[in-house]
Coordinates of C-alpha atoms in Angstrom, one line a residue:
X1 CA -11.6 36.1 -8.8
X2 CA -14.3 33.6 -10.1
X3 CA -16.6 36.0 -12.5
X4 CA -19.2 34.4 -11.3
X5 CA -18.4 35.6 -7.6
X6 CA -19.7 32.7 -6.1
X7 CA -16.8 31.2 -4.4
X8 CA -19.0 29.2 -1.8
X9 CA -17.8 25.9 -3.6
X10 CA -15.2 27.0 -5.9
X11 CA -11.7 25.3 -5.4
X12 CA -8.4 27.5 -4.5
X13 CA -6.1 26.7 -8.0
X14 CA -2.8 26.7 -8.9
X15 CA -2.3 26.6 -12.6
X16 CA 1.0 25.0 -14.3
X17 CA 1.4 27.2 -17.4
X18 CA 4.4 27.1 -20.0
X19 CA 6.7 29.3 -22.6
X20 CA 4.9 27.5 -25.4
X21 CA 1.5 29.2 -25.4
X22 CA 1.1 32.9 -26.0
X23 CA 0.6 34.7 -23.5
X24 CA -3.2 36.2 -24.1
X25 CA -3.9 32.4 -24.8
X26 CA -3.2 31.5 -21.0
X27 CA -4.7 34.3 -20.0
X28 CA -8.3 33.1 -21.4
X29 CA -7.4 29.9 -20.5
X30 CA -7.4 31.4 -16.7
X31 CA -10.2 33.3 -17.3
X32 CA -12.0 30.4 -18.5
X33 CA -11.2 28.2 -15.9
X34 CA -12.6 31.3 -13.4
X35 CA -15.3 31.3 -15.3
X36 CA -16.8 28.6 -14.0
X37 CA -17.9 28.1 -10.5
X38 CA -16.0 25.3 -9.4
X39 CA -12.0 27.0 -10.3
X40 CA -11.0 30.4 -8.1
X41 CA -7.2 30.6 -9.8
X42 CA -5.3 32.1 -7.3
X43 CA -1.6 31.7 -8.4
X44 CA 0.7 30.0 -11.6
X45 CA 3.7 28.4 -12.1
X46 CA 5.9 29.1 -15.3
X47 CA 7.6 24.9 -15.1
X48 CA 9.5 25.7 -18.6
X49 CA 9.6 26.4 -22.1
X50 CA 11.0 29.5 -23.4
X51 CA 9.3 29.7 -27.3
X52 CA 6.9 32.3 -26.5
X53 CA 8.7 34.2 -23.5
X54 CA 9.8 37.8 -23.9
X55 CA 11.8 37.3 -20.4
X56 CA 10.7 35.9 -17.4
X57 CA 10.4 38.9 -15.1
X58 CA 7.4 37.5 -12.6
X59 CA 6.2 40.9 -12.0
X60 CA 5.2 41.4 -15.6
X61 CA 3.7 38.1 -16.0
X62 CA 1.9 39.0 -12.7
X63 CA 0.2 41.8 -14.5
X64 CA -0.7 40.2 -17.5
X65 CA -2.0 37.3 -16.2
X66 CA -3.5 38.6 -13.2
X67 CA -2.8 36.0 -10.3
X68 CA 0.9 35.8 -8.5
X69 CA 2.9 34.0 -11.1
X70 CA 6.4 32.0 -10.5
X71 CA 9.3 31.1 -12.7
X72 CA 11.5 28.0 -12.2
X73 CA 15.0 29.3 -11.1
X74 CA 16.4 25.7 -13.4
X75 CA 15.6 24.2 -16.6
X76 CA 14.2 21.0 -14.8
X77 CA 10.6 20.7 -13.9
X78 CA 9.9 22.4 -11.2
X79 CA 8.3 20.2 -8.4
X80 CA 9.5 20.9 -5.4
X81 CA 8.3 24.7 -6.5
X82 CA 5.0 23.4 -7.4
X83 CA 5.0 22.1 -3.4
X84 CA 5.9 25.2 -2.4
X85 CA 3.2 27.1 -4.0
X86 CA 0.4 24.9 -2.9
X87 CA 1.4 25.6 0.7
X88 CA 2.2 29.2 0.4
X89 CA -1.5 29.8 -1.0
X90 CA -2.9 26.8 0.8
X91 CA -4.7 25.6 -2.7
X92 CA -7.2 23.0 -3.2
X93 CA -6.1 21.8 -6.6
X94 CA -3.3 22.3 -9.0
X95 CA -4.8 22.9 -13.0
X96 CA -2.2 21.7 -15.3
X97 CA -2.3 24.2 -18.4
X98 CA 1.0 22.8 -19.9
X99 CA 1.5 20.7 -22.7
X100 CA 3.7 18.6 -25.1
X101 CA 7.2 18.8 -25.4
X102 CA 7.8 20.5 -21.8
X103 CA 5.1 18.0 -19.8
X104 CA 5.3 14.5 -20.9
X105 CA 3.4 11.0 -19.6
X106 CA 6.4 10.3 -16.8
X107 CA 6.8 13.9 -16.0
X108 CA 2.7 14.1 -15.1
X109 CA 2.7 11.4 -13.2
X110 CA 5.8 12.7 -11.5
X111 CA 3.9 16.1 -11.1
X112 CA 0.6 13.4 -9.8
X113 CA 2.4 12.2 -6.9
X114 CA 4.1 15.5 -5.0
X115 CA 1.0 16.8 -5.4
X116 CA -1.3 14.0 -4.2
X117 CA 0.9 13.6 -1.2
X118 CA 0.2 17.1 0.2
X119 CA -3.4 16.1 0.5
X120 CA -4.7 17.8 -3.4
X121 CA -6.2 17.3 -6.4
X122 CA -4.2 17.1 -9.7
X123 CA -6.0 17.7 -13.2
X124 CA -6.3 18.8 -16.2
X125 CA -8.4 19.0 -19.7
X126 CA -9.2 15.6 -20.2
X127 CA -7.9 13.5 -16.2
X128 CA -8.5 14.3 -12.9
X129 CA -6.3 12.6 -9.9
X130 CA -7.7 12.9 -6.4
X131 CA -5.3 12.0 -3.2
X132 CA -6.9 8.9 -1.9
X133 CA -10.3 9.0 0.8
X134 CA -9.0 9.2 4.4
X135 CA -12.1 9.0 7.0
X136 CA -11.2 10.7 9.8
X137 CA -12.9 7.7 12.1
X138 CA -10.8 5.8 14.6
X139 CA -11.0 6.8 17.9
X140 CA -7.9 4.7 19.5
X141 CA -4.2 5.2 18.2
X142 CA -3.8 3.5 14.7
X143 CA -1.6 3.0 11.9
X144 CA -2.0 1.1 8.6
X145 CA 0.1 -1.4 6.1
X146 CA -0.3 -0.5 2.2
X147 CA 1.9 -1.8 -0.9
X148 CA 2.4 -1.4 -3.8
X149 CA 0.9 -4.4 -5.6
X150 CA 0.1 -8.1 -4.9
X151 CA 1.3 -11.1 -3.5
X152 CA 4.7 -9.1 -1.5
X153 CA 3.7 -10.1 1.9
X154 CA 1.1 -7.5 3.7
X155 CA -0.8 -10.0 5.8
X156 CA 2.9 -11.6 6.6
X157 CA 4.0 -8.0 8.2
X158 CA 0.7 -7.3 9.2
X159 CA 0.5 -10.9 10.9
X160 CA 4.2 -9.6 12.5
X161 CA 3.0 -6.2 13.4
X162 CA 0.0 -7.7 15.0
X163 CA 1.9 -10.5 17.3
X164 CA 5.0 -8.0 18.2
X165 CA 3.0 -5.4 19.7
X166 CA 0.3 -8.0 21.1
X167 CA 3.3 -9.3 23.0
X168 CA 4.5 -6.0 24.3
X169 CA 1.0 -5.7 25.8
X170 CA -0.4 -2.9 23.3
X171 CA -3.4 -4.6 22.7
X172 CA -3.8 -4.6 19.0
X173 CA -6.6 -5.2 16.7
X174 CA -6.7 -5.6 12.9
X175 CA -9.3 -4.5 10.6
X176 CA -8.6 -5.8 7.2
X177 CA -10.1 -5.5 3.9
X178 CA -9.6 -7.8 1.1
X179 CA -11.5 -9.4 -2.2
X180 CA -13.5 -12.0 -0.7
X181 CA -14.4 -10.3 2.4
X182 CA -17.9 -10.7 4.2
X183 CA -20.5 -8.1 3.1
X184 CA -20.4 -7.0 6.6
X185 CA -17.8 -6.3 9.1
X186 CA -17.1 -9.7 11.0
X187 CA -15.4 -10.5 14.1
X188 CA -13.1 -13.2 14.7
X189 CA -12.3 -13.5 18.5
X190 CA -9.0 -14.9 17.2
X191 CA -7.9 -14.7 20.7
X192 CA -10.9 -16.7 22.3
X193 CA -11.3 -19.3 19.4
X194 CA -9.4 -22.3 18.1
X195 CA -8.8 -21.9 14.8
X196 CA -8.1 -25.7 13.7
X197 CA -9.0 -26.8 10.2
X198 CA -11.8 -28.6 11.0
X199 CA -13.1 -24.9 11.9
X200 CA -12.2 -23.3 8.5
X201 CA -13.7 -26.5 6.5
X202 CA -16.7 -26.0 8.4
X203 CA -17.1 -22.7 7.9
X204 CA -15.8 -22.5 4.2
X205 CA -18.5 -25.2 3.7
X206 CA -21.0 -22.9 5.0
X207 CA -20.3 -20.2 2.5
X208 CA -17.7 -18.1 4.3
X209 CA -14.4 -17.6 2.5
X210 CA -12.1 -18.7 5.2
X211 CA -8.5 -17.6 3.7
X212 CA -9.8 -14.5 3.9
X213 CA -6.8 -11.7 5.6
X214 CA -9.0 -11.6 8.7
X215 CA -9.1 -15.2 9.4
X216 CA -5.4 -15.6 8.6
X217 CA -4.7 -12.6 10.9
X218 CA -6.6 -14.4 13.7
X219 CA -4.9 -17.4 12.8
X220 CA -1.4 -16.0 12.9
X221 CA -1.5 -13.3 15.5
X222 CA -4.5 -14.8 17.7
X223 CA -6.0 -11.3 18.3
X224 CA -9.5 -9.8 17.3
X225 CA -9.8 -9.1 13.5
X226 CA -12.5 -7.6 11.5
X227 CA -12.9 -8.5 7.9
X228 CA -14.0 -6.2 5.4
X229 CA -14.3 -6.2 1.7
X230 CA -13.7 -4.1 -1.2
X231 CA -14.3 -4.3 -5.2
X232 CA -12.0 -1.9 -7.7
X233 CA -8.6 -0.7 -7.0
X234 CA -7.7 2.7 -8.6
X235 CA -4.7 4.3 -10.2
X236 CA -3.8 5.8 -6.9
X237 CA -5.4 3.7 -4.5
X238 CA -9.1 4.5 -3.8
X239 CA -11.5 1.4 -3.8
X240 CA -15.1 1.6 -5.5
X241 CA -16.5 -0.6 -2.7
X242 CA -15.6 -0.7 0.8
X243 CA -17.3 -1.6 4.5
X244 CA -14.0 -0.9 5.9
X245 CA -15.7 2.5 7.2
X246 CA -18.1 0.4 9.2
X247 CA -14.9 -1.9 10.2
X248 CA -13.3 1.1 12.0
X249 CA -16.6 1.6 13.7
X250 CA -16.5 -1.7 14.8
X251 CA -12.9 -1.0 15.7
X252 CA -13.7 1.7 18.0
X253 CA -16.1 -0.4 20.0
X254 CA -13.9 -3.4 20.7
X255 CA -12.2 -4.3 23.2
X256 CA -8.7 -3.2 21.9
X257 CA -5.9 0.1 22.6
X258 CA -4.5 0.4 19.4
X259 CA -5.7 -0.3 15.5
X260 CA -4.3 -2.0 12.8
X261 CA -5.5 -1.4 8.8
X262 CA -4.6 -3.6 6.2
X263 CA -4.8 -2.8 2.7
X264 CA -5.1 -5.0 -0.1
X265 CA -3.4 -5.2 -3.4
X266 CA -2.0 -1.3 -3.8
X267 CA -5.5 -0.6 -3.1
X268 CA -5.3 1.8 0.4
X269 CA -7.8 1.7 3.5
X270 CA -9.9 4.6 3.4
X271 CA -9.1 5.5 6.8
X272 CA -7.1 8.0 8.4
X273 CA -4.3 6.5 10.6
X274 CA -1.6 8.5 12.4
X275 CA 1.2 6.2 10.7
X276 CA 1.8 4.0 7.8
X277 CA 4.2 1.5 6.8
X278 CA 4.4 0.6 3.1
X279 CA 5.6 -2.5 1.5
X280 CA 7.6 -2.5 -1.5
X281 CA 8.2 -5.9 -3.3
X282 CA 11.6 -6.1 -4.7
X283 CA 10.5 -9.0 -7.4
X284 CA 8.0 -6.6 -9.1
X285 CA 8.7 -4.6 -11.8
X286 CA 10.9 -1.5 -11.6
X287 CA 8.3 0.4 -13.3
X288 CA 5.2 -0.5 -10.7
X289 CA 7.8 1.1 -8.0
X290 CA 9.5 4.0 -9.5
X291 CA 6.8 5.2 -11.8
X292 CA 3.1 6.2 -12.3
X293 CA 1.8 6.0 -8.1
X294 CA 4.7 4.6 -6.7
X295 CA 6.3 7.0 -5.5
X296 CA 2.5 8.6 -4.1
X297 CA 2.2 5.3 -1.9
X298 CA 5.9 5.7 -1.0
X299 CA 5.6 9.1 0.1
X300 CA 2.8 8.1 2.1
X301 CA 5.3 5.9 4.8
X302 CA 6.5 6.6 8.3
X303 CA 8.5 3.1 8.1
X304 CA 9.1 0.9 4.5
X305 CA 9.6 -2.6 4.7
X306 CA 11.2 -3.9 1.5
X307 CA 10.5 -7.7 0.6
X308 CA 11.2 -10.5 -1.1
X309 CA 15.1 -9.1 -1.6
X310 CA 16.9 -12.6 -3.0
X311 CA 17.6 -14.1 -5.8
X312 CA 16.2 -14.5 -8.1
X313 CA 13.4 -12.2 -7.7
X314 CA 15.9 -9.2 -7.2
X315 CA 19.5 -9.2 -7.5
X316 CA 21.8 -7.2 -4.8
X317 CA 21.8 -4.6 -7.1
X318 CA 18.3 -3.8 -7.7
X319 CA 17.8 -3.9 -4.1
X320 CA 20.6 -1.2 -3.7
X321 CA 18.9 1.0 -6.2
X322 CA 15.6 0.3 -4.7
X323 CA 17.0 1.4 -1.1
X324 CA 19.0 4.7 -3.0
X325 CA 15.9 5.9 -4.6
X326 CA 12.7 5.0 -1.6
X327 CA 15.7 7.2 0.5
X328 CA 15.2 10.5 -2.1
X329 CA 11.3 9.9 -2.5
X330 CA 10.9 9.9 1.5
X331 CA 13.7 10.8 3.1
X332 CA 12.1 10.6 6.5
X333 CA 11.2 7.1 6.6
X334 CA 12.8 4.5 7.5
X335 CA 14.1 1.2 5.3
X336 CA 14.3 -2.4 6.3
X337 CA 14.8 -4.7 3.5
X338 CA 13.8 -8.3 4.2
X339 CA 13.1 -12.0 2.8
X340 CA 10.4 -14.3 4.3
X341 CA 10.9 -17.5 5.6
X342 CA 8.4 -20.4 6.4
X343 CA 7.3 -20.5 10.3
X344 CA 4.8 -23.8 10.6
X345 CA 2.1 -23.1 13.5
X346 CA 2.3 -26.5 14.8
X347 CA 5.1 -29.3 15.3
X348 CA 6.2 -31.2 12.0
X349 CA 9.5 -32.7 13.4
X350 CA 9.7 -36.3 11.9
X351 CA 7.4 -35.7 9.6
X352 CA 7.1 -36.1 5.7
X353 CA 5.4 -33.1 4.7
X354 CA 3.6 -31.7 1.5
X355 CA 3.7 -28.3 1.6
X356 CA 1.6 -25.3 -0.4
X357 CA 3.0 -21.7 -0.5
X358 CA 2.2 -19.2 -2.7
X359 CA 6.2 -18.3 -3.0
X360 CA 7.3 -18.6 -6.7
X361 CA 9.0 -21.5 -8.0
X362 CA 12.5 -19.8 -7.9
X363 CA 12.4 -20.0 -3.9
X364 CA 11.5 -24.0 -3.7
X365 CA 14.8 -24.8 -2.8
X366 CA 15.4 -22.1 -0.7
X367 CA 12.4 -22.5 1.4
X368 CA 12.8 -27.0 2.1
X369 CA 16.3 -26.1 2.5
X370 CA 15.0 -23.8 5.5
X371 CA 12.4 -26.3 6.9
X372 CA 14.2 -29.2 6.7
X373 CA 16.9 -27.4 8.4
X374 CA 14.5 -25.7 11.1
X375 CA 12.3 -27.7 11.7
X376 CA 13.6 -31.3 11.7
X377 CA 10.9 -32.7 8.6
X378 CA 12.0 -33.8 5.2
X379 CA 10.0 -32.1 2.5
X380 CA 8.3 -35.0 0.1
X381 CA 6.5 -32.1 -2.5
X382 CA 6.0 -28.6 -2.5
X383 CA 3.4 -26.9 -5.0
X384 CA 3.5 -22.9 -5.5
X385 CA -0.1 -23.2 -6.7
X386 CA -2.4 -22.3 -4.0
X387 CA -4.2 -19.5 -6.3
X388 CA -5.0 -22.0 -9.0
X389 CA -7.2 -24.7 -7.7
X390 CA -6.7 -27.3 -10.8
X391 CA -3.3 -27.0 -10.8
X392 CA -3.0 -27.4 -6.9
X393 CA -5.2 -30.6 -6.8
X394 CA -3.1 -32.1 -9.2
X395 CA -0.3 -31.6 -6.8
X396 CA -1.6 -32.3 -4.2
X397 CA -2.7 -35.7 -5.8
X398 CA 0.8 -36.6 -6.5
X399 CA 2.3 -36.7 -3.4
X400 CA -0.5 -37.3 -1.1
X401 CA 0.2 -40.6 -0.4
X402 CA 4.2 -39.6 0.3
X403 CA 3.0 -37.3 3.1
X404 CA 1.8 -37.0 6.8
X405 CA 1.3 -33.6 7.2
X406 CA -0.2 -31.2 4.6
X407 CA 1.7 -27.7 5.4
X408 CA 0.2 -24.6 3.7
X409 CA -0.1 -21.2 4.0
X410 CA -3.4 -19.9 4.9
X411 CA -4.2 -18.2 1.1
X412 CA -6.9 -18.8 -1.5
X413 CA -7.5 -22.3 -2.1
X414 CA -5.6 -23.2 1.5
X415 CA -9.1 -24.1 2.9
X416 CA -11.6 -25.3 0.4
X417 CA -8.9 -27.5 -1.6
X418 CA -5.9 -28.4 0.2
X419 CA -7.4 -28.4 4.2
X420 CA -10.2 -30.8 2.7
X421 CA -8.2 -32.5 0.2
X422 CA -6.0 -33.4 3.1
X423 CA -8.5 -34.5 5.8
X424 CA -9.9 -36.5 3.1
X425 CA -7.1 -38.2 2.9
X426 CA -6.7 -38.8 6.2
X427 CA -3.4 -36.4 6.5
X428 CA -3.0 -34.3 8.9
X429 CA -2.9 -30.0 8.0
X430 CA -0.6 -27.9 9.8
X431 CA -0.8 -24.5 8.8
X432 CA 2.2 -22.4 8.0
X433 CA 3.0 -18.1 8.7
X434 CA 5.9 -16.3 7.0
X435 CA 8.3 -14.3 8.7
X436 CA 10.0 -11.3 7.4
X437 CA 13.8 -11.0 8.4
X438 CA 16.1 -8.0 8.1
X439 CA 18.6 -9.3 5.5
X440 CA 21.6 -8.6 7.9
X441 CA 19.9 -10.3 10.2
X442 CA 19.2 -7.6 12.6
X443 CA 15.8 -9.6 13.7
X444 CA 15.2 -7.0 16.6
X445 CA 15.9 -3.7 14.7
X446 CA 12.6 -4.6 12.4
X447 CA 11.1 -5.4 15.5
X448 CA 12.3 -2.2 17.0
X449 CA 11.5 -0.1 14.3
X450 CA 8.4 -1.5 14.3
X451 CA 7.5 -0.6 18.0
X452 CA 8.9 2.5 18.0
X453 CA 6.7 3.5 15.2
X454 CA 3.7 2.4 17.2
X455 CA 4.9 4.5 20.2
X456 CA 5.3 7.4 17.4
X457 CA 1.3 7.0 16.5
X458 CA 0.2 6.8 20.2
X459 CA 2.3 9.8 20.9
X460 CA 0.5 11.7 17.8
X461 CA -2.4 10.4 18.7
X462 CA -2.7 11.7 21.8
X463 CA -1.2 15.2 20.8
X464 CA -4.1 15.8 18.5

């Protein structure tokens, strides 16, 4: 019980304790900790160390420490034990008492994520992780796309998403947040307007960041997006600064049936949706997936889209142990492991084209090789700088008077540099989508999965 009886605001806890401190020292820990109004310890888990144990009967330990205590039943940390306890006594937040050698950094974080993803707060003397804000706000079936880092394709899947169950008649919206987003939540009627790039010149010369996710959404998909913005991206996910709250409001009073969010970055809408799917980039590092929040964002998906799986961004066998180890984190979910390949949004047959991607320079060849193939043009220059304006003029600059048609993706500097530099020049712009395909080629199993998932969030929607 909290001494000071006033549980009115105090949070249910579950403490981690260990074999290394005495005894009477956890117990004045607890009573510390119940000292103070905001901490009601209810329960504790012994997760190891043995130095100061006289056995590790739980009825004794009960006693002593006074709150329901439970030992590990293996020498290993004991997470899944730690899950079970904050169910069984429906806590609010897990108190981590513990300590060097039997909790280090990797095993914390480890600890961070099972119990982030049951909805609870994970801290300790000196940190304090809190799952990530989910506004209970949409009033329509919804479901949102997250990663876990930058520049791995969200606004490609989201673009996908967004055209796949358009054209099955579910009549999507998307409600994206990014960077540069308007200060308020704006509308693009991308199925009313033409989007040309005379209209994103004219409107990045008025101010308006036009390669913003919501007007590439509306370019790609040509359904109604709302742009939002946010500043800050936390450790877990949480933004400092968001409209996207008044974007789902917004959402809600369109004409749409169903509601798409788009994060940005690893950073995670602060909405509640009834499904997610992740992205996981295959050419970032190991350590961004497997460690610190990854597996928290992970254990967040109803459906995982892996991307960017080729050479040489991620050999076969990274991919494999990427697929092996998503599959433990989140069994339930299920894994479709893709590349991207160019898709221009108007016709470029004949053509000598100039074309800016934000692909790394590894995939050049891959990517001509696929548009000269597909599409019938022959590929004069290709520049992977669209996020670095000097560097992309200079490009551009080189082979502008090579080209006809300036083909670029609809990202950063795609507006303000290379749509003007190109109309300047009296060159036509074509803009460009990506595509993500199942590597066995299984087009319609993504596409599928996809669908069904949607089906899955109307369904829970509509059970609630």
């Amino acid at each position: 019980m909290n001494l000071n009886g006033d549980l009115m605001n105090s949070k249910k806890v579950l403490c981690l304790v260990d074999g290394e401190h005495y005894l009477p020292v956890t117990k004045d820990a607890i009573n510390t900790l119940n000292s103070k109004d905001e901490y009601d310890v209810i329960a504790a888990v012994f997760i190891g160390g043995t130095e100061k144990l006289r056995d590790d009967n739980e009825e004794s330990y009960t006693n002593i420490l006074g709150v329901p205590v439970r030992f590990a039943e293996t020498k290993n940390i004991p997470y899944d034990l730690i899950v079970e306890m904050i169910n069984s006594y429906e806590v609010d937040a897990v108190f981590d008492l513990s300590d060097e050698p039997i909790l280090d950094y990797p095993k914390r974080f480890n600890i961070a994520c099972k119990v982030l993803n049951e909805g609870k707060i994970y801290e300790g003397p000196d940190f304090k992780f809190e799952p990530v804000t989910q506004l209970d706000i949409v009033k329509k079936p919804s479901l949102k796309i997250i990663g876990t880092g930058k520049r791995i394709g969200k606004t490609a899947v989201s673009g996908f998403v967004s055209r796949l169950i358009d054209e099955n008649n579910y009549e999507p919206c998307v409600v994206a947040m990014g960077r540069g987003g308007p200060k308020e939540p704006e509308i693009v009627h991308g199925d009313e307007i033409e989007i040309s790039p005379e209209f994103l010149l004219e409107q990045s010369e008025k101010g308006v960041h036009a390669a913003s996710d919501h007007w590439e959404d509306a370019l790609m998909s040509r359904i109604l997006t709302i742009g939002c913005r946010r500043c800050g991206g936390g450790m877990a996910g949480e933004v400092f600064l968001t409209n996207m709250p008044k974007g789902a409001e917004l959402a809600n009073e369109v004409d749409s049936k169903f509601v798409i969010f788009e994060g940005s970055g690893a950073a995670i809408p602060p909405i509640k949706t009834d499904k997610n799917i992740v992205l996981i980039g295959a050419n970032q590092p190991l350590n961004n997936i497997i460690k610190y929040f990854g597996p928290y964002r992970i254990g967040l998906a109803d459906l995982i889209v892996i991307t960017m799986c080729e050479a040489p961004m991620a050999n076969e066998e990274k991919i494999k142990y990427l697929e092996e180890y998503v599959k433990e984190i989140n069994p339930n979910a299920k894994i479709i492991s893709t590349v991207f390949r160019p898709k221009p949004l108007g016709d470029i047959a004949g053509k000598k084209v100039l074309f800016a991607t934000t692909a790394p320079e590894a995939v050049q060849d891959k990517l001509v090789e696929y548009l000269e193939l597909n599409y019938d043009c022959k590929i004069v220059g290709i520049t992977s700088h669209l996020s670095n304006r000097p560097l992309l003029k200079k490009d551009i600059e080189e082979h502008m008077d090579e080209a006809d048609v300036m083909l670029t993706e609809l990202k950063a500097a795609a507006v303000d540099v290379a749509t003007k530099d190109s109309i300047d020049a009296g060159l036509e712009v074509v803009y460009c989508d990506n595509i993500p395909i199942a590597l066995d080629y299984t087009y319609p199993d993504l596409g599928k999965s996809v669908l069904d998932l949607v089906d899955s969030a109307i369904d829970d929607f509509n059970n609630h």
